[in-house]
JSON list of C-alpha atoms in Angstrom, two decimals:
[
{"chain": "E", "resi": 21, "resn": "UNK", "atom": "CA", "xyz": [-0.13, 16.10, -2.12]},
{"chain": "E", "resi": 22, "resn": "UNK", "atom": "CA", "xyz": [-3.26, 17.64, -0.43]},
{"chain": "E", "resi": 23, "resn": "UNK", "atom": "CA", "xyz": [-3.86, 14.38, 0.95]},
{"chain": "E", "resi": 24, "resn": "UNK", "atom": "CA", "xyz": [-1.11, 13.43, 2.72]},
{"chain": "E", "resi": 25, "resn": "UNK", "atom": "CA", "xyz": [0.28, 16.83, 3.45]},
{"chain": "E", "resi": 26, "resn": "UNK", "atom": "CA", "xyz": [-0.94, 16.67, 7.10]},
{"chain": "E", "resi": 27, "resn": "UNK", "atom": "CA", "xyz": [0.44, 13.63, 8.13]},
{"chain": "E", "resi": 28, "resn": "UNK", "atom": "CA", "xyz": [2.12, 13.47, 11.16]},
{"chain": "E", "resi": 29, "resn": "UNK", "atom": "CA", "xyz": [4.97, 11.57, 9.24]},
{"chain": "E", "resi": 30, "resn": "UNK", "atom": "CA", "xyz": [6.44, 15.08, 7.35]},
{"chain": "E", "resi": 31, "resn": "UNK", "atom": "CA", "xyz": [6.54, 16.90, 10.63]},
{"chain": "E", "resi": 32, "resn": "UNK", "atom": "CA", "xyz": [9.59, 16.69, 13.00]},
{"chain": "E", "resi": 33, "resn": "UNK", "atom": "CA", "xyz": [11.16, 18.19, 16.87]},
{"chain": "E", "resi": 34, "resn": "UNK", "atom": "CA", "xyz": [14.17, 18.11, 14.90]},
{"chain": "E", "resi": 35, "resn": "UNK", "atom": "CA", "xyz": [16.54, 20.91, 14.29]},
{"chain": "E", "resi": 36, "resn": "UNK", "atom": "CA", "xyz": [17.49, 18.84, 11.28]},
{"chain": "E", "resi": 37, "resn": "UNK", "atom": "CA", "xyz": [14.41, 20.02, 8.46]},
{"chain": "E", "resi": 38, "resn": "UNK", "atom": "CA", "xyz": [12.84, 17.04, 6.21]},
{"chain": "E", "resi": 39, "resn": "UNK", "atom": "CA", "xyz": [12.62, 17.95, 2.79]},
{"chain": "E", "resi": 40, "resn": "UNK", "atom": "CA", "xyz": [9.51, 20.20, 1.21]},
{"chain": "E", "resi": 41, "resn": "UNK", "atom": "CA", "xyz": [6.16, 17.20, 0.78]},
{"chain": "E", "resi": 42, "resn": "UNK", "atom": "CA", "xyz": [6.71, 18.15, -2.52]},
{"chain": "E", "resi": 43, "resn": "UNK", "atom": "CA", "xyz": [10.00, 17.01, -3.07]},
{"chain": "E", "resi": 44, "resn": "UNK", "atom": "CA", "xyz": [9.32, 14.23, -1.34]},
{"chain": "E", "resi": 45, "resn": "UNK", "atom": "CA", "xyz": [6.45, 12.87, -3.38]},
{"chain": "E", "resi": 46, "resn": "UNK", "atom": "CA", "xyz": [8.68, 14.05, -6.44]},
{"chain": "E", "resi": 47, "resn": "UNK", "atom": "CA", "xyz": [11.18, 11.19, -5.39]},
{"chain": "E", "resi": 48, "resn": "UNK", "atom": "CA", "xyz": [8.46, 8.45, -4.24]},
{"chain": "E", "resi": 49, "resn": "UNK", "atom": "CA", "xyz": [6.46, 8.59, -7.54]},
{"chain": "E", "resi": 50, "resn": "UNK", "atom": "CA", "xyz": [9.91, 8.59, -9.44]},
{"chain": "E", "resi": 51, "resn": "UNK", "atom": "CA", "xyz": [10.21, 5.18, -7.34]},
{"chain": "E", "resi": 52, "resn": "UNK", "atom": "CA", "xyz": [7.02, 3.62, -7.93]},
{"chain": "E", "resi": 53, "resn": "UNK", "atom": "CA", "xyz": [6.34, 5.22, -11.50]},
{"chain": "E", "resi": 54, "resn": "UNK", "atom": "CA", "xyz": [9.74, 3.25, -12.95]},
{"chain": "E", "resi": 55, "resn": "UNK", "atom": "CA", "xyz": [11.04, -0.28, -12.98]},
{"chain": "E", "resi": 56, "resn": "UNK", "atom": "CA", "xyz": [14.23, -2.06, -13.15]},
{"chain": "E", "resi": 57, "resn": "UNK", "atom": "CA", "xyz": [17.50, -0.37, -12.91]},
{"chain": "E", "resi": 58, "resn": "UNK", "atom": "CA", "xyz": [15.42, 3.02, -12.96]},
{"chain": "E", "resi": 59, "resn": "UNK", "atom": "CA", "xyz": [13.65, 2.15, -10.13]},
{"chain": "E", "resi": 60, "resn": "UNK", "atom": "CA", "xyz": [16.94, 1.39, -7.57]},
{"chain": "E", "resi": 61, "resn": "UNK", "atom": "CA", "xyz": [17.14, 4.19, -4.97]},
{"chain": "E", "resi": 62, "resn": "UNK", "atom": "CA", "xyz": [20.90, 5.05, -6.40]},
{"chain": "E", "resi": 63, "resn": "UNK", "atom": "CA", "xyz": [19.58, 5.62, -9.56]},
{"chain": "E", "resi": 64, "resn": "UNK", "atom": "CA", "xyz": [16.74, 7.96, -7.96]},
{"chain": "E", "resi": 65, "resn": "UNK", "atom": "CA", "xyz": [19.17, 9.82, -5.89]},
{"chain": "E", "resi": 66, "resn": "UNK", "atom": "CA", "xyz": [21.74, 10.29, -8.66]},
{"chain": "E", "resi": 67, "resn": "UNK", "atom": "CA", "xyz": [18.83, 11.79, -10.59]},
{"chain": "E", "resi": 68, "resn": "UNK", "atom": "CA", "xyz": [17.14, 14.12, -7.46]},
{"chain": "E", "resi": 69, "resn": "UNK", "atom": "CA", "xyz": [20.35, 15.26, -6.61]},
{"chain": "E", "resi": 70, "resn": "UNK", "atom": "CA", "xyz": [19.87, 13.46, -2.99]},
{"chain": "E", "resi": 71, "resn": "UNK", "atom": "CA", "xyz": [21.84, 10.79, -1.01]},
{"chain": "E", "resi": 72, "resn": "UNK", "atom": "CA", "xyz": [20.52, 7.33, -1.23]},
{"chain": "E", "resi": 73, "resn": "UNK", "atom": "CA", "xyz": [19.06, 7.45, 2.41]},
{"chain": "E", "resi": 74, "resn": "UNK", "atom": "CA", "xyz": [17.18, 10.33, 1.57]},
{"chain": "E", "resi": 75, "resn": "UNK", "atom": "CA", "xyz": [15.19, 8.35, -1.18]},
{"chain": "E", "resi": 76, "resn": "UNK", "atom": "CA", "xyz": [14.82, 5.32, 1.25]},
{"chain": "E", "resi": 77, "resn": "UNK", "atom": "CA", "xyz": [13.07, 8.16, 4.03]},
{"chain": "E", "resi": 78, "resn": "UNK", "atom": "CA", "xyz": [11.15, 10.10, 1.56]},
{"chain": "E", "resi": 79, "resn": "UNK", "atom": "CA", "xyz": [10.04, 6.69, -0.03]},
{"chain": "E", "resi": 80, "resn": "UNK", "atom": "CA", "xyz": [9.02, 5.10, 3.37]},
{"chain": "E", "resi": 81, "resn": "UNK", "atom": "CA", "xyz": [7.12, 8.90, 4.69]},
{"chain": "E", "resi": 82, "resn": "UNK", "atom": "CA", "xyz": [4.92, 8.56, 1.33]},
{"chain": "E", "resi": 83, "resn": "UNK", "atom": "CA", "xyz": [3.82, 5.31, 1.88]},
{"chain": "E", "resi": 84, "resn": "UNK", "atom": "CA", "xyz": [3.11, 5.71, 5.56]},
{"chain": "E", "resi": 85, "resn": "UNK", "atom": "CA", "xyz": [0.90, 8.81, 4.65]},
{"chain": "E", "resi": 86, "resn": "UNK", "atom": "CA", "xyz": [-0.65, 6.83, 1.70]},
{"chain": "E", "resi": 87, "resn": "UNK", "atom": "CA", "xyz": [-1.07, 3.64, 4.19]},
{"chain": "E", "resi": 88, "resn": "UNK", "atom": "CA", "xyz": [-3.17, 5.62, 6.42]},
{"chain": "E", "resi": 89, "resn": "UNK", "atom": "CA", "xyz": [-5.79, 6.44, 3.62]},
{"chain": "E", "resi": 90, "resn": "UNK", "atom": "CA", "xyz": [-6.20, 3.03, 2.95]},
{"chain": "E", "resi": 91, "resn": "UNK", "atom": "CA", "xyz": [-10.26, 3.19, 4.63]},
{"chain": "E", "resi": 92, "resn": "UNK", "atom": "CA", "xyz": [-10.59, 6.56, 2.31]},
{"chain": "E", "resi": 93, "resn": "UNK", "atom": "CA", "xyz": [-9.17, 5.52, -0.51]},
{"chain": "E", "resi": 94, "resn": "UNK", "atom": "CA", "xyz": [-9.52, 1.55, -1.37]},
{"chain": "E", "resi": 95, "resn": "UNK", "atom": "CA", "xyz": [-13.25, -0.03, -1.32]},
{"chain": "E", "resi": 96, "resn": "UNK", "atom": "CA", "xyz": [-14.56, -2.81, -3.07]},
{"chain": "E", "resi": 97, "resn": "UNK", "atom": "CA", "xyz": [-16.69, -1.66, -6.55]},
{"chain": "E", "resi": 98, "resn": "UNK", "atom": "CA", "xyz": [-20.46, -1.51, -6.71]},
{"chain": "E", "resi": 99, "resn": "UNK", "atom": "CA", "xyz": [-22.24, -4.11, -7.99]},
{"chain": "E", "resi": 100, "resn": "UNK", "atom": "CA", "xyz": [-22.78, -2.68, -11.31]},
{"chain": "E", "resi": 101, "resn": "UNK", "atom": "CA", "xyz": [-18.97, -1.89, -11.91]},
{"chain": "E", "resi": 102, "resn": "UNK", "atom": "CA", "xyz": [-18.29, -5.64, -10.79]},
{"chain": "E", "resi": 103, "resn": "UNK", "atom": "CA", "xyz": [-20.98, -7.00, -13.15]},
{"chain": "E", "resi": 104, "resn": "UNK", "atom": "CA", "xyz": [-19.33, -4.57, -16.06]},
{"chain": "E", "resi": 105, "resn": "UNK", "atom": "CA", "xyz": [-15.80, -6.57, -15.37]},
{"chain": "E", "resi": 106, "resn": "UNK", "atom": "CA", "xyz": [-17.12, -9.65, -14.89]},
{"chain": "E", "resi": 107, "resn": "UNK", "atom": "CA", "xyz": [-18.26, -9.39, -18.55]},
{"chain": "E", "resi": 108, "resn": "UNK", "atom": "CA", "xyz": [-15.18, -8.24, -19.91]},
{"chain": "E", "resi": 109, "resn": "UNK", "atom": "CA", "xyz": [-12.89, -10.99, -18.22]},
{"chain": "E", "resi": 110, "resn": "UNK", "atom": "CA", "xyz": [-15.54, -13.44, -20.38]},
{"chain": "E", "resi": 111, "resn": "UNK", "atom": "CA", "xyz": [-15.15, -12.02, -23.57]},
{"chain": "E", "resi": 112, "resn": "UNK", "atom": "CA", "xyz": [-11.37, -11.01, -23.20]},
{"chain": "E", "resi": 113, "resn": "UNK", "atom": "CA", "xyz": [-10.44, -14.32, -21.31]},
{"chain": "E", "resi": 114, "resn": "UNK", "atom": "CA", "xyz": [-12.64, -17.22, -21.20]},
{"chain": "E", "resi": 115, "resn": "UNK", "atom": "CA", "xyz": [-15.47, -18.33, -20.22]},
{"chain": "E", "resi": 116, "resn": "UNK", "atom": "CA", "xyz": [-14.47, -20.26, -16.84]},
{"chain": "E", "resi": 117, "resn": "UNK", "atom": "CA", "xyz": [-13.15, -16.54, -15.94]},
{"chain": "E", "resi": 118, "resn": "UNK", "atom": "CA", "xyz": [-15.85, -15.36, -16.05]},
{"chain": "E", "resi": 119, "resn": "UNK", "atom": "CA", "xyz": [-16.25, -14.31, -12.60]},
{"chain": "E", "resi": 120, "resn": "UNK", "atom": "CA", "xyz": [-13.11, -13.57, -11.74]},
{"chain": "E", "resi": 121, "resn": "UNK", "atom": "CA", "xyz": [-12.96, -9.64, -11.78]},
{"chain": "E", "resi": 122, "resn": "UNK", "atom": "CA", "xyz": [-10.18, -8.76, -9.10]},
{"chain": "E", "resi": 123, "resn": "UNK", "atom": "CA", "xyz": [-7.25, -10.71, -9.85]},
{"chain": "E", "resi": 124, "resn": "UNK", "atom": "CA", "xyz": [-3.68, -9.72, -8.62]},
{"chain": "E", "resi": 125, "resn": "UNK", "atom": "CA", "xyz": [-0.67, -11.49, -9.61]},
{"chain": "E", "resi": 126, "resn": "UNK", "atom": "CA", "xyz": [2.94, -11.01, -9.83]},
{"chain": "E", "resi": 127, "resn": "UNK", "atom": "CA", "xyz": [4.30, -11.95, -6.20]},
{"chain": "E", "resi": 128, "resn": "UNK", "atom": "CA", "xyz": [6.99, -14.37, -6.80]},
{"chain": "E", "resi": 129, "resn": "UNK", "atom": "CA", "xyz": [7.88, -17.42, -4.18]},
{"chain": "E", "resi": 130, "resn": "UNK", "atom": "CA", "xyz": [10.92, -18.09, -4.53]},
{"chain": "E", "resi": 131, "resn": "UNK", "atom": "CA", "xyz": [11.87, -21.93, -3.73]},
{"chain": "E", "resi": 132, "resn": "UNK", "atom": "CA", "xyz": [14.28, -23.91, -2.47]},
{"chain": "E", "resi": 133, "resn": "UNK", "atom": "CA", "xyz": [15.60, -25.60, -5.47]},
{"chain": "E", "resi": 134, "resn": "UNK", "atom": "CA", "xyz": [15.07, -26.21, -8.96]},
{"chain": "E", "resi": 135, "resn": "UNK", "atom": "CA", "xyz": [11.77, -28.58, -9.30]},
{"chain": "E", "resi": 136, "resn": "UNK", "atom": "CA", "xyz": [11.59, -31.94, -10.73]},
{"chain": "E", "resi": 137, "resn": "UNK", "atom": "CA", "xyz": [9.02, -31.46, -13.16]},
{"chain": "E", "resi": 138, "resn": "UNK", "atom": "CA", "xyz": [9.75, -28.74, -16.23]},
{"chain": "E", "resi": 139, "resn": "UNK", "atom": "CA", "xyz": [12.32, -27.23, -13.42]},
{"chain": "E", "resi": 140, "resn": "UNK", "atom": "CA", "xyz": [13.98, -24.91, -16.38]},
{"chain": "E", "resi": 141, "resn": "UNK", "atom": "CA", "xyz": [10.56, -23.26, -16.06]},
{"chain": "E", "resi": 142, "resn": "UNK", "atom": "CA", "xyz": [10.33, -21.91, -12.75]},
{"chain": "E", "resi": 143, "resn": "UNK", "atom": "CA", "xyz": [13.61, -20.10, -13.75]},
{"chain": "E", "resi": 144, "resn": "UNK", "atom": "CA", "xyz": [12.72, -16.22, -13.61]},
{"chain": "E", "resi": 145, "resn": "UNK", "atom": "CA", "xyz": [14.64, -13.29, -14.80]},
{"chain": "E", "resi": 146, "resn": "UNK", "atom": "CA", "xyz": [16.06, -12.97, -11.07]},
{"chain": "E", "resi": 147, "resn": "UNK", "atom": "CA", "xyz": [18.17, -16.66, -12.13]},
{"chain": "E", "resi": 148, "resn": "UNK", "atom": "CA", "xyz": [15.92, -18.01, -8.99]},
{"chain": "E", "resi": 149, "resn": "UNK", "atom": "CA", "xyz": [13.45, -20.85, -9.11]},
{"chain": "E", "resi": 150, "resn": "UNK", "atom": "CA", "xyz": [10.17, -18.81, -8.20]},
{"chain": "E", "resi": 151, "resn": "UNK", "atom": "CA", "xyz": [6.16, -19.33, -8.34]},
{"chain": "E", "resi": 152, "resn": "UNK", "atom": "CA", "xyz": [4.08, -16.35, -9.09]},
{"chain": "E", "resi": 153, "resn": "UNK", "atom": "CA", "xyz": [1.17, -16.00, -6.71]},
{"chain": "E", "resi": 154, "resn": "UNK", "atom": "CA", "xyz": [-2.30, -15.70, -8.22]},
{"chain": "E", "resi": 155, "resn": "UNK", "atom": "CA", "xyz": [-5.34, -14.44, -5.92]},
{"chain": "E", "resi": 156, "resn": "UNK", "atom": "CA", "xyz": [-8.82, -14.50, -7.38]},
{"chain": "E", "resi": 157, "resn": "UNK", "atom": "CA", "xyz": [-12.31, -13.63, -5.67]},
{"chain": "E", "resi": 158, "resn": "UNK", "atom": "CA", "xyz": [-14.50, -15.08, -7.31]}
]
């Protein structure tokens, strides 16, 4: 909260008052700390005692205030810390991996139509026909 408490995003000519910073985290890290049905910003609001556009505006202040730290906050590792993964994607993985220590995965693409080849798996939980993206810097 010390971070982003500051932010010109939480401060307002209105005579309407946002919610305390603290409330508002409260409600983003409810958000982003759950999944699924938990995660749904009716769900959220049901359980802060808010409206559902109050969870959508607290959620997108957050993330604007976090966004700007972004040159603070995330840096690549030092070599040492890189090297340290590096070994543990070999032993836990294989050895091709070797060098792949910052992987992210998980965005799906969803396509057009069910696939040709082994279409029944491209089926996700969302009943779309999806790819996951993989990024790896090796």
């Amino acid at each position: 909260m010390e971070l982003i408490k500051d932010h010109d995003i939480f401060h307002n000519n209105s005579n309407i008052p946002q919610h305390p910073i603290r409330i508002q985290l409260t409600i983003f890290l409810v958000c982003v700390g759950h999944y699924g049905n938990t995660s749904s910003p009716e769900y959220v609001a049901q359980w802060a005692g808010v409206c559902v556009g109050t969870v959508i505006n607290t959620t997108y202040c957050c993330l604007v205030a976090f966004l700007a730290l972004h040159d603070e906050a995330v840096m690549m590792p030092p070599e040492e810390e890189k090297e340290r993964a590096k070994k543990y994607m070999e032993e836990v993985t294989c050895p091709e991996w070797w060098n792949g220590f910052l992987l992210a995965d998980g965005t799906k693409f969803i396509l057009f139509q069910k696939p040709g080849l082994h279409g029944e798996v491209w089926f996700d939980k969302s009943k779309n026909y999806s790819i996951d993206c993989q990024i790896c810097d090796l």
